Coordinates of C-alpha atoms in Angstrom, one line a residue:
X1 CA 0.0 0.0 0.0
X2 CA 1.7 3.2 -0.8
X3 CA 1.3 6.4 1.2
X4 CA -1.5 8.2 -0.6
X5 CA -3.7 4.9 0.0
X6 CA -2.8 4.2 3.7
X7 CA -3.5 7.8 4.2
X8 CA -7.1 7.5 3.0
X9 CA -7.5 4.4 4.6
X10 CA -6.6 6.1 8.0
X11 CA -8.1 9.0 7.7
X12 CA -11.3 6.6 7.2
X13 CA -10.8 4.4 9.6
X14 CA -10.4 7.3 12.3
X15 CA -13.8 8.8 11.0
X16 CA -15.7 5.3 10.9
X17 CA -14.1 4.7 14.4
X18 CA -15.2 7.7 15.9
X19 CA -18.6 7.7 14.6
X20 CA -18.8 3.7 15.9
X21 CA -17.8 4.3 19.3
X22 CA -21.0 7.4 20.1
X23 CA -23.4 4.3 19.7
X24 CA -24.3 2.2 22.9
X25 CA -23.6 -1.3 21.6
X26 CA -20.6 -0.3 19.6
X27 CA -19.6 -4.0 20.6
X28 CA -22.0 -6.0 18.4
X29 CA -20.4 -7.7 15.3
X30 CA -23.4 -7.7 13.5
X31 CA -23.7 -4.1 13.6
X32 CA -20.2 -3.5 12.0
X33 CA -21.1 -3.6 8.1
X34 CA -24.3 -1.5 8.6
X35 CA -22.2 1.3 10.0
X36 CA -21.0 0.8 6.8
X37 CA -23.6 1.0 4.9
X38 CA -25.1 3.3 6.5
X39 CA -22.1 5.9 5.7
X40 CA -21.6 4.7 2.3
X41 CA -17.7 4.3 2.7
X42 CA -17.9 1.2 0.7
X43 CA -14.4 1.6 0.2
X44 CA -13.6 0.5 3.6
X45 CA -14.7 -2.8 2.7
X46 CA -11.5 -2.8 0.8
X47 CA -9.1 -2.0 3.6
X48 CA -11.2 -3.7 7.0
X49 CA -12.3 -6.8 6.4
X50 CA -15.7 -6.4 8.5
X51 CA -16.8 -10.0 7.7
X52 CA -13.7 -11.6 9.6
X53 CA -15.8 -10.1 12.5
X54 CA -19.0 -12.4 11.8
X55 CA -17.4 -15.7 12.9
X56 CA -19.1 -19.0 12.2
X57 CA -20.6 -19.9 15.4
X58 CA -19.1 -23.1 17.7
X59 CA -21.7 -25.8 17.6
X60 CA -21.1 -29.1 20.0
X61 CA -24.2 -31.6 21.2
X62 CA -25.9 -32.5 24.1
X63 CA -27.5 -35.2 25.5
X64 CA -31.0 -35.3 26.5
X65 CA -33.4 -38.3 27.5
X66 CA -36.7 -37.8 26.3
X67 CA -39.8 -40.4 27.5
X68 CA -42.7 -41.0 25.2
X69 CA -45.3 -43.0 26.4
X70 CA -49.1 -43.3 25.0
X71 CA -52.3 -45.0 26.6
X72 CA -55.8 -45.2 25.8
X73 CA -57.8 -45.0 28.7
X74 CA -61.1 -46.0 27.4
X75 CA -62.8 -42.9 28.8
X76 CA -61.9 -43.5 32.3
X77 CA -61.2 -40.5 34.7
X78 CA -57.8 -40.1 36.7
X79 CA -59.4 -41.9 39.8
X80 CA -58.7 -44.4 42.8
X81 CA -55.4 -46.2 42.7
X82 CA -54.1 -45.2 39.1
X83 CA -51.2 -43.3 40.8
X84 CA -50.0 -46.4 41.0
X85 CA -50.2 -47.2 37.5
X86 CA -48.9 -44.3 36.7
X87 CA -45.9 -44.6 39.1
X88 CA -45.0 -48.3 37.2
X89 CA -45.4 -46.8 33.6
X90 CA -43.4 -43.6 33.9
X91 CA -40.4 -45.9 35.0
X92 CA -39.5 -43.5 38.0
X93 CA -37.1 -45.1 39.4
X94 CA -35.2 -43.8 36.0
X95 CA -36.1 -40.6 35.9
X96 CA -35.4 -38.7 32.6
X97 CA -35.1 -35.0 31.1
X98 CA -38.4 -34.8 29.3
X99 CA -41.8 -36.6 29.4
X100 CA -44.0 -36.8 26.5
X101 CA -47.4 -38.1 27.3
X102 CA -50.1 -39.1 24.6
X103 CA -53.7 -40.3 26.0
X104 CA -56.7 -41.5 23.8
X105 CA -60.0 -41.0 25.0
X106 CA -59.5 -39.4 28.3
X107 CA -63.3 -38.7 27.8
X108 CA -66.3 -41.0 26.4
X109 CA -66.6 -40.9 22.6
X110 CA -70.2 -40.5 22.9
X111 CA -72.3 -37.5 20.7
X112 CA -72.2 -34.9 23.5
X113 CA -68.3 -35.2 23.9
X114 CA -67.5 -35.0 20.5
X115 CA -69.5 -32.2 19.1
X116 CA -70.0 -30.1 22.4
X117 CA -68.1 -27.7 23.8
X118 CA -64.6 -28.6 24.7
X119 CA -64.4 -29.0 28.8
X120 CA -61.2 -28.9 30.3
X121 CA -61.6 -30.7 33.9
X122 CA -60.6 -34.5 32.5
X123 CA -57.2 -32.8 31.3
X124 CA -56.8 -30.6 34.1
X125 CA -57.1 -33.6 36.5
X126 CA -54.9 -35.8 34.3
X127 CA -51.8 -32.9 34.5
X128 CA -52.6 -32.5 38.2
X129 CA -51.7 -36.8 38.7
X130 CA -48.7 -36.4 36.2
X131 CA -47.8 -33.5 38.0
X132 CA -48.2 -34.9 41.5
X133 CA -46.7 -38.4 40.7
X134 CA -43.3 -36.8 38.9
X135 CA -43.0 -33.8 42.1
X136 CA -43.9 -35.9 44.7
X137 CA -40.9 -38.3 44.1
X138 CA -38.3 -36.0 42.5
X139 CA -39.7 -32.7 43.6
X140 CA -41.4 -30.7 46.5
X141 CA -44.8 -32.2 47.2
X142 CA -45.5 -29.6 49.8
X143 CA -45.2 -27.0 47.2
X144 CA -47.6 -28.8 44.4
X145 CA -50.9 -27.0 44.9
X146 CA -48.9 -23.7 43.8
X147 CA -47.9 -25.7 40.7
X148 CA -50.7 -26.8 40.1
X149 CA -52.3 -23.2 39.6
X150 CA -50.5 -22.7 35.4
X151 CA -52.6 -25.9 34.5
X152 CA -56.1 -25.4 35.0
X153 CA -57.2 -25.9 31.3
X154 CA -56.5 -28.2 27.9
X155 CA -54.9 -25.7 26.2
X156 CA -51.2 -24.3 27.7
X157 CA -48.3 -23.5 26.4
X158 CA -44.8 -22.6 28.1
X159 CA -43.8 -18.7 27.5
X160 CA -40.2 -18.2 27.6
X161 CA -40.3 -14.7 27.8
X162 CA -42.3 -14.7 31.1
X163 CA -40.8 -17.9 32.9
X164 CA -36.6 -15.7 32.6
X165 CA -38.6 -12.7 34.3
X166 CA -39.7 -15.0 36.7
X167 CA -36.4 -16.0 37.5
X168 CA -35.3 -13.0 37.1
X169 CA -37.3 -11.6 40.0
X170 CA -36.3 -14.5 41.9
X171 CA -32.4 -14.5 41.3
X172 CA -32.6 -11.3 43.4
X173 CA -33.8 -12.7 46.6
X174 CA -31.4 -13.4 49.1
X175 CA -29.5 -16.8 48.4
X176 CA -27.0 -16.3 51.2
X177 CA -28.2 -19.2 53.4
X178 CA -29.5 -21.6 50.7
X179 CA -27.8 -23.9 49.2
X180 CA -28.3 -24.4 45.6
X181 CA -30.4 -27.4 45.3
X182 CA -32.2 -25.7 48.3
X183 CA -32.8 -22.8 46.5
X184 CA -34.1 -24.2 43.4
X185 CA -36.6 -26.4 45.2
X186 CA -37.8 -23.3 46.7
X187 CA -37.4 -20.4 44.1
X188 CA -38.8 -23.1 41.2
X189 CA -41.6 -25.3 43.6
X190 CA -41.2 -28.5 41.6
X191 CA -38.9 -30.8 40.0
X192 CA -40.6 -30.9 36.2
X193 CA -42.0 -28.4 35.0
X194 CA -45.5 -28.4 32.3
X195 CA -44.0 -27.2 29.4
X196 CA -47.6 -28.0 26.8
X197 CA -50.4 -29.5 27.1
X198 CA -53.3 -29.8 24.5
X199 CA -56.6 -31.6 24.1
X200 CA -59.3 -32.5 21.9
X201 CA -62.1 -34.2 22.7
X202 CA -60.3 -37.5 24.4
X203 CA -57.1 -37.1 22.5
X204 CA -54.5 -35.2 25.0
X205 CA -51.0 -34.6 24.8
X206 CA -49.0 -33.3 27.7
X207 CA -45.0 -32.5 27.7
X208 CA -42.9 -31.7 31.2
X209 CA -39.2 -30.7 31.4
X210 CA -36.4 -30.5 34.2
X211 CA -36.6 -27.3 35.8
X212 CA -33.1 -26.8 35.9
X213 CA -33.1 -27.1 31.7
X214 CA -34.6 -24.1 31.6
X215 CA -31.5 -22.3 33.0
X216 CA -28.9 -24.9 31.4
X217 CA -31.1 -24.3 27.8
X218 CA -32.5 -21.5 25.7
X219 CA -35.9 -23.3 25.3
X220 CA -38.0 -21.2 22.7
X221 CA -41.3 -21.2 20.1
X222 CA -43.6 -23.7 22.2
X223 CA -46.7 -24.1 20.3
X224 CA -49.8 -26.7 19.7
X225 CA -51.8 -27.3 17.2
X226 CA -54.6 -30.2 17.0
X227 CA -56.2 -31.6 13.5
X228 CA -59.3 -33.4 14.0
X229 CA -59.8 -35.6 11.0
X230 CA -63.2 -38.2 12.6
X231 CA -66.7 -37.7 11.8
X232 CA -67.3 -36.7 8.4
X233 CA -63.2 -35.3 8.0
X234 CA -63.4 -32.9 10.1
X235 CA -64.8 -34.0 14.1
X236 CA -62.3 -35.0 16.9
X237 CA -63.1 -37.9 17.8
X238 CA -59.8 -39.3 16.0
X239 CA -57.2 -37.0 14.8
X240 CA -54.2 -35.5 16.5
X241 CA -52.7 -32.6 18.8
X242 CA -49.0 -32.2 18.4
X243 CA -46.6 -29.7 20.1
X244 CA -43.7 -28.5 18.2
X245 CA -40.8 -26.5 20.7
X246 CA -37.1 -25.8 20.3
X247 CA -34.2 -26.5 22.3
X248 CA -31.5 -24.4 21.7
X249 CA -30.6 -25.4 17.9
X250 CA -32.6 -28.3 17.4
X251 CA -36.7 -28.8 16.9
X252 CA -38.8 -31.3 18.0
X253 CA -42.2 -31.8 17.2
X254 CA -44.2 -34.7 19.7
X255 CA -47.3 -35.3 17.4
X256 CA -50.2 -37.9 19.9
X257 CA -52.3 -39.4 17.2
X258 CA -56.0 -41.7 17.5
X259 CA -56.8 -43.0 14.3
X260 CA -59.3 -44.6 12.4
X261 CA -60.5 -48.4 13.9
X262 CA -61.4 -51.4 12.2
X263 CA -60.0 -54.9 11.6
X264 CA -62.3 -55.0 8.1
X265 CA -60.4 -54.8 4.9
X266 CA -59.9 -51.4 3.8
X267 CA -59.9 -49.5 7.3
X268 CA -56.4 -49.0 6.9
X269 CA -56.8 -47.3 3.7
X270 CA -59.3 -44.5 6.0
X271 CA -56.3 -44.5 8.8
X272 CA -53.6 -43.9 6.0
X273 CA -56.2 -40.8 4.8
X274 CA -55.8 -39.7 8.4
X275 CA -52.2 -40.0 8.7
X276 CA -51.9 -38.0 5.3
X277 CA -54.4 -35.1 6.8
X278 CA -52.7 -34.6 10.0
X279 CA -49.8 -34.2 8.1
X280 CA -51.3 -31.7 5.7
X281 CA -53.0 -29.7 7.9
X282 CA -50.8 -29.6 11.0
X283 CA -49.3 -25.7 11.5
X284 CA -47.6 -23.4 13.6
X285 CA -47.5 -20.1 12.2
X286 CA -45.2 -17.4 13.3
X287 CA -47.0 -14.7 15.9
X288 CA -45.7 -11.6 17.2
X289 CA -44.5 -13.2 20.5
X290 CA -41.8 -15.2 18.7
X291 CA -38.4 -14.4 19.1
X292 CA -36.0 -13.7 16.2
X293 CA -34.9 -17.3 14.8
X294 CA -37.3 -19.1 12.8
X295 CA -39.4 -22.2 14.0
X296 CA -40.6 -24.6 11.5
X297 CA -44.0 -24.5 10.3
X298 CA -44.7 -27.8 9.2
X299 CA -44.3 -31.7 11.3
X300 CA -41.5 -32.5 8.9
X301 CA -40.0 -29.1 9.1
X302 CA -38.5 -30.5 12.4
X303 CA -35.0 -31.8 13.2
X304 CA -36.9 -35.0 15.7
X305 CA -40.1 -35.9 15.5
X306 CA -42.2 -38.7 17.4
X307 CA -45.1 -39.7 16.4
X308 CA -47.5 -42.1 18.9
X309 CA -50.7 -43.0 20.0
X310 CA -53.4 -45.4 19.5
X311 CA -53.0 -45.5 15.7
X312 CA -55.0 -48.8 15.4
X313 CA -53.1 -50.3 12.6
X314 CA -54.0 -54.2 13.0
X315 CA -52.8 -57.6 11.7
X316 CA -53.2 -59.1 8.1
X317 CA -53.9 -62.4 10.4
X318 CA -56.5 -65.0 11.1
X319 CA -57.5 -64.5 14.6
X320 CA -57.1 -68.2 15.7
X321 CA -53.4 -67.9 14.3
X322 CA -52.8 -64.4 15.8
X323 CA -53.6 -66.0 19.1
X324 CA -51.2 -69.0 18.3
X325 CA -48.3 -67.3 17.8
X326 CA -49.1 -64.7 20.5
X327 CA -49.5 -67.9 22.9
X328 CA -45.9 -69.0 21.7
X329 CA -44.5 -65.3 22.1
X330 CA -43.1 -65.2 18.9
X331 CA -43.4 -61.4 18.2
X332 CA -41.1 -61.6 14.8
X333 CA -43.1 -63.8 12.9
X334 CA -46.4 -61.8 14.1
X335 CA -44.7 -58.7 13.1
X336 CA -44.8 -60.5 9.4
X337 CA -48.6 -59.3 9.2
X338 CA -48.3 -55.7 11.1
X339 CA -49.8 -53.0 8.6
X340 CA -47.5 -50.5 10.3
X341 CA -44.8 -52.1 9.5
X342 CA -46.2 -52.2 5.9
X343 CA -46.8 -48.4 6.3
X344 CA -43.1 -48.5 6.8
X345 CA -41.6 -50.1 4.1
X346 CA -43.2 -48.3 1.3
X347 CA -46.9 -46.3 2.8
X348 CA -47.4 -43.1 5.0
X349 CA -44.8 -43.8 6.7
X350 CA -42.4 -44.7 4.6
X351 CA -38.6 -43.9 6.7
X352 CA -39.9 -43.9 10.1
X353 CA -38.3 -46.1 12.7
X354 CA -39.8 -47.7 15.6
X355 CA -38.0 -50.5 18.0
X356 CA -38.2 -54.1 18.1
X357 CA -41.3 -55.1 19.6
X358 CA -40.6 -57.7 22.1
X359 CA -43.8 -57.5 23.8
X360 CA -47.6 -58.4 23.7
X361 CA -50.4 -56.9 21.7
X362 CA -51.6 -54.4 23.6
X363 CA -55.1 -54.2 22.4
X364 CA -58.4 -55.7 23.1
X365 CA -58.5 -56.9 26.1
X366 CA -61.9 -58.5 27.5
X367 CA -62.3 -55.9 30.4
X368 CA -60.8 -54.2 33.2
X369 CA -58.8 -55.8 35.4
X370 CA -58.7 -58.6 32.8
X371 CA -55.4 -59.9 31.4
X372 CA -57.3 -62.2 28.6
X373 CA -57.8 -61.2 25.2
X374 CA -61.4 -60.3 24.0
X375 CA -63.3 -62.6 22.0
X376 CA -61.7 -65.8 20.9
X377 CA -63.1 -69.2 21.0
X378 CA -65.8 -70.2 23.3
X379 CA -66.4 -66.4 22.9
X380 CA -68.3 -64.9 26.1
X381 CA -71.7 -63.5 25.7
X382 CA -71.8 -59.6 24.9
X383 CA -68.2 -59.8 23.8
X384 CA -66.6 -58.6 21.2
X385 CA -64.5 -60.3 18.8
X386 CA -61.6 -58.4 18.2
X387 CA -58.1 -60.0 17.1
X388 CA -55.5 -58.6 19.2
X389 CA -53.0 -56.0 17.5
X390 CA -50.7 -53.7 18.7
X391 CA -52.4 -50.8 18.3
X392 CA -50.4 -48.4 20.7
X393 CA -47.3 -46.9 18.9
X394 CA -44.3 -45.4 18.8
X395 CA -42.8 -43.8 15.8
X396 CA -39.9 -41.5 15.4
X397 CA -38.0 -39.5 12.6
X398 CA -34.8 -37.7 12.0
X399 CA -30.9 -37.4 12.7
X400 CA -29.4 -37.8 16.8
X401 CA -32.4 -40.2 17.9
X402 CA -31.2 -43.1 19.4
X403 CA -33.8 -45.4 20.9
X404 CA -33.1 -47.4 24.3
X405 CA -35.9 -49.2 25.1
X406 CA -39.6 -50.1 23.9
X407 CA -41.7 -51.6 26.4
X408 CA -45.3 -52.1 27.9
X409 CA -46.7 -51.7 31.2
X410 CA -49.7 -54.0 33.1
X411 CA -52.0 -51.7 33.7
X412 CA -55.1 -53.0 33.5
X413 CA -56.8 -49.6 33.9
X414 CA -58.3 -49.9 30.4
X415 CA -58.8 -52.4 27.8
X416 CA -55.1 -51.1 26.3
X417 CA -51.9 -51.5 27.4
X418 CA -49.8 -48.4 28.2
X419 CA -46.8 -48.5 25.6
X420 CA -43.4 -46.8 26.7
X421 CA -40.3 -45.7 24.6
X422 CA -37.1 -44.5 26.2
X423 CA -35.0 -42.4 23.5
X424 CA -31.3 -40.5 23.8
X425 CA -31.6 -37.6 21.4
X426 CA -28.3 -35.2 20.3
X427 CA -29.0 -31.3 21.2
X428 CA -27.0 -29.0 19.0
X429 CA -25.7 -26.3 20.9
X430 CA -25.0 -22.7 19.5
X431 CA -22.4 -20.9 21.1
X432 CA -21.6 -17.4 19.4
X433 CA -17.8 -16.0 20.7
X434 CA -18.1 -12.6 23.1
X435 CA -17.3 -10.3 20.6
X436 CA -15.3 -8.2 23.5
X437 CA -12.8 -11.1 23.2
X438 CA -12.3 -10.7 19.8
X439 CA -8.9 -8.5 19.3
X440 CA -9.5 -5.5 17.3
X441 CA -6.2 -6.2 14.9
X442 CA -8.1 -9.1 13.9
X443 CA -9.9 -6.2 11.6
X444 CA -7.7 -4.7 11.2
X445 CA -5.3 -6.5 9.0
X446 CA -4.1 -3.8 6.8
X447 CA -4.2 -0.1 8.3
X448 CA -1.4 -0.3 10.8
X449 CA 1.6 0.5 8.7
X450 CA 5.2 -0.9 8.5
X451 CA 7.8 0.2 10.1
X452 CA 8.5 4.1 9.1
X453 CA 12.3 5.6 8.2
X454 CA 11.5 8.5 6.1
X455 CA 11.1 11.7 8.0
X456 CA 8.1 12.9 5.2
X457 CA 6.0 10.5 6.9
X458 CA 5.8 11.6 10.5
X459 CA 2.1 13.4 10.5
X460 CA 1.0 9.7 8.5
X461 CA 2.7 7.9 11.6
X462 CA 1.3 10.1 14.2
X463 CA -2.1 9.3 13.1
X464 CA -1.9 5.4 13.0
X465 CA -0.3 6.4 16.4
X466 CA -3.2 7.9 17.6
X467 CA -6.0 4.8 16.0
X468 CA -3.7 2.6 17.6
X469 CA -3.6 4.3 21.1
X470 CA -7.6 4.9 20.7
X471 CA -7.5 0.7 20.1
X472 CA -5.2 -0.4 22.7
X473 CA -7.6 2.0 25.5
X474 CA -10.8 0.2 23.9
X475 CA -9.6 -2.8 24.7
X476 CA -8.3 -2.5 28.0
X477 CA -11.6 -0.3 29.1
X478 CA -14.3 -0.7 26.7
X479 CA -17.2 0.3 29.2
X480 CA -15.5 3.9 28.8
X481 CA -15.9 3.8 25.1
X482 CA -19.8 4.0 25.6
X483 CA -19.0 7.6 26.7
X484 CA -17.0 9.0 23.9

């Protein structure tokens, strides 16, 4: 560069620093090049390379355990000694990050349910047990009526925004005699925390998180949606609610599902039209209280997806030889005849995954607290035939899933079987470099000039003197800069 250019590129760089450090939040990267613009110096592009500034971000992974269980409760309330049950199907003694809970006719199918008014108590009472059953064995039962307050209807939704000025507010208080696990148990009230929860008509979805991931975890965009696709296309007595949330860089969309029943051939063709619907119409447009990074909008917009619930695919079986091999326990040659697994290979749901099922059908069984099948030969009177199937699912989709374990429980709360799924899912991590640690002659690659003999040059060298005292005092006090 010869004198007349590092001349102009100092005389610049003194204006454009000048100008840069009047501004508040001189500091932020991104607002480098719009200075820029803004001033229409383009030819300082040239000479400071302003883009070195915008580093790619630092991404690593997390681990997360995430539980997804579904049940159909066959229209049964949240009563008597189903704690129990509930206790034995969560896996407790295993307690995990997340919970994902799909139910299925937490309400009668009947007429008035499906096209009346949607009423919230059967949901509210089911979060109040999930609630109670997770806090009273990992959190503060004394403090679970206050908990309990956020989840007093179907339809909730975690805000972000309002849950960091709540710790916010509480961060201030006095810490000085707590100890931390103390503090959190007192400041936060519960171990999990209701993150979504979403209903229509018996279908039900509800999602609780680790407290302490909301301070380890920018948790962001938590939003429901439900597509009822029943009576006549459009009632809810089958269809789906799904929630869709982020987790610092990664998406995940939980989608509880009841579809279309039937044995006869040809009702998998209606539960395949479902599957396609809730797929087509399932949303979650932007709003005004979203934060700056995009969401997707759409179930396969999403990094992990898991799809469950009573889907009701059945068996391409003769009963009397379903029973046979389910009397001999051998699940892989049963699994020959799934229409899922059909669905799989080459249908709706063509590259999904789901585990090896190494269990029992979980559906029809002949009544409560019965462990016998329903129907079958002497049939009873009033019974109905039904060949058992696993009907209860657990489906999942994208990259950094990793499944652990696929199991039933023995409930025998309804005439289905509870079905579990333990998975290990990959978190990406964004971490963006403090841009106060980033040196300023990192921007500066050309304006500080060589070493200077000739004795012309002085005023030249007294300026890049000056830019590179003004540098050396941002750097070693930049909270003075805001005052220049």
């Amino acid at each position: 560069m010869d004198r007349t250019n590092q001349s102009s590129s100092s005389r610049r760089f003194y204006k454009w620093f000048k100008r840069r450090h009047k501004r508040p939040l001189a500091y932020h990267l991104g607002e480098v090049s719009d200075a820029v613009e803004d001033d229409g110096d383009e030819e300082l592009e040239d000479d400071v390379d302003v883009r070195s500034m915008e580093m790619d971000p630092c991404t690593s992974t997390d681990e997360l355990r995430i539980f997804v269980g579904t049940w159909n409760v066959a229209g049964r309330s949240p009563v008597g000694s189903l704690a129990v049950d509930l206790d034995e199907w969560l896996n407790l003694k295993d307690p995990v990050d997340i919970y994902v809970l799909g139910f299925q006719e937490i309400v009668p199918l009947k007429t008035r349910t499906v096209i009346g008014a949607e009423d919230p108590t059967e949901a509210t009472n089911w979060n109040l047990l999930i609630g109670k059953t997770l806090n009273n064995k990992y959190g503060c039962p004394w403090l679970t009526p206050i908990c309990n307050q956020t989840i007093s209807n179907d339809d909730y939704q975690f805000d972000a925004e309002s849950e960091r000025r709540s710790v916010s507010s509480q961060t201030r208080m006095p810490m000085k005699d707590w100890s931390r696990t103390q503090s959190e148990k007192l400041f936060w009230g519960s171990k999990y925390k209701l993150m979504a929860s979403k209903k229509m008509v018996g279908v039900f979805i509800s999602v609780w998180m680790k407290r302490e991931l909301l301070r380890k975890y920018c948790i962001s965009n938590v939003k429901v949606c439900s597509v009822a696709c029943g009576i006549m296309g459009y009632l809810g007595n089958k269809g789906s609610v799904s929630v869709s949330m982020s987790i610092e860089g990664t998406s995940f969309c939980f989608i509880a599902a009841h579809l279309a029943s039937g044995e006869k051939k040809g009702d998998e063709g209606r539960r395949n039209h479902q599957v396609s619907e809730i797929f087509r119409r399932t949303s979650f447009p932007r709003s005004s209280k979203d934060d700056d990074n995009p969401h997707p909008l759409t179930i396969l917009g999403h990094d992990q997806i898991f799809w469950f619930g009573d889907l009701n695919y059945r068996l391409y079986l003769e009963d009397n030889l379903a029973r046979h091999l389910i009397k001999k326990q051998d699940w892989r040659a049963l699994q020959e005849f799934d229409q899922l697994r059909r669905e799989q290979e080459g249908g709706v749901f063509q590259g999904w995954k789901e585990g090896n099922i190494e269990f029992p059908p979980t559906y029809k069984y002949s009544s409560l607290n019965c462990n016998r099948y329903s129907g079958g030969a002497p049939s009873r009177s009033g019974e109905k035939q039904r060949t058992p199937a696993w009907c209860d699912r657990i489906l999942w989709y994208g990259k950094g899933v990793k499944q652990i374990s696929y199991f039933r429980s023995e409930s025998k709360f309804s005439d289905h079987r509870p079905v579990s799924a333990l998975f290990s899912t990959q978190v990406e991590l964004t971490e963006c470099p403090n841009p106060r640690d980033v040196g300023m002659q990192t921007i500066l690659p050309n304006i500080m000039p060589p070493k200077q003999t000739n004795l012309e040059e002085t005023d030249e060298e007294a300026k890049s003197t000056l830019i590179s005292l003004m540098v050396k005092d941002m750097e070693s006090s930049p909270t003075n800069m805001k005052n220049m």
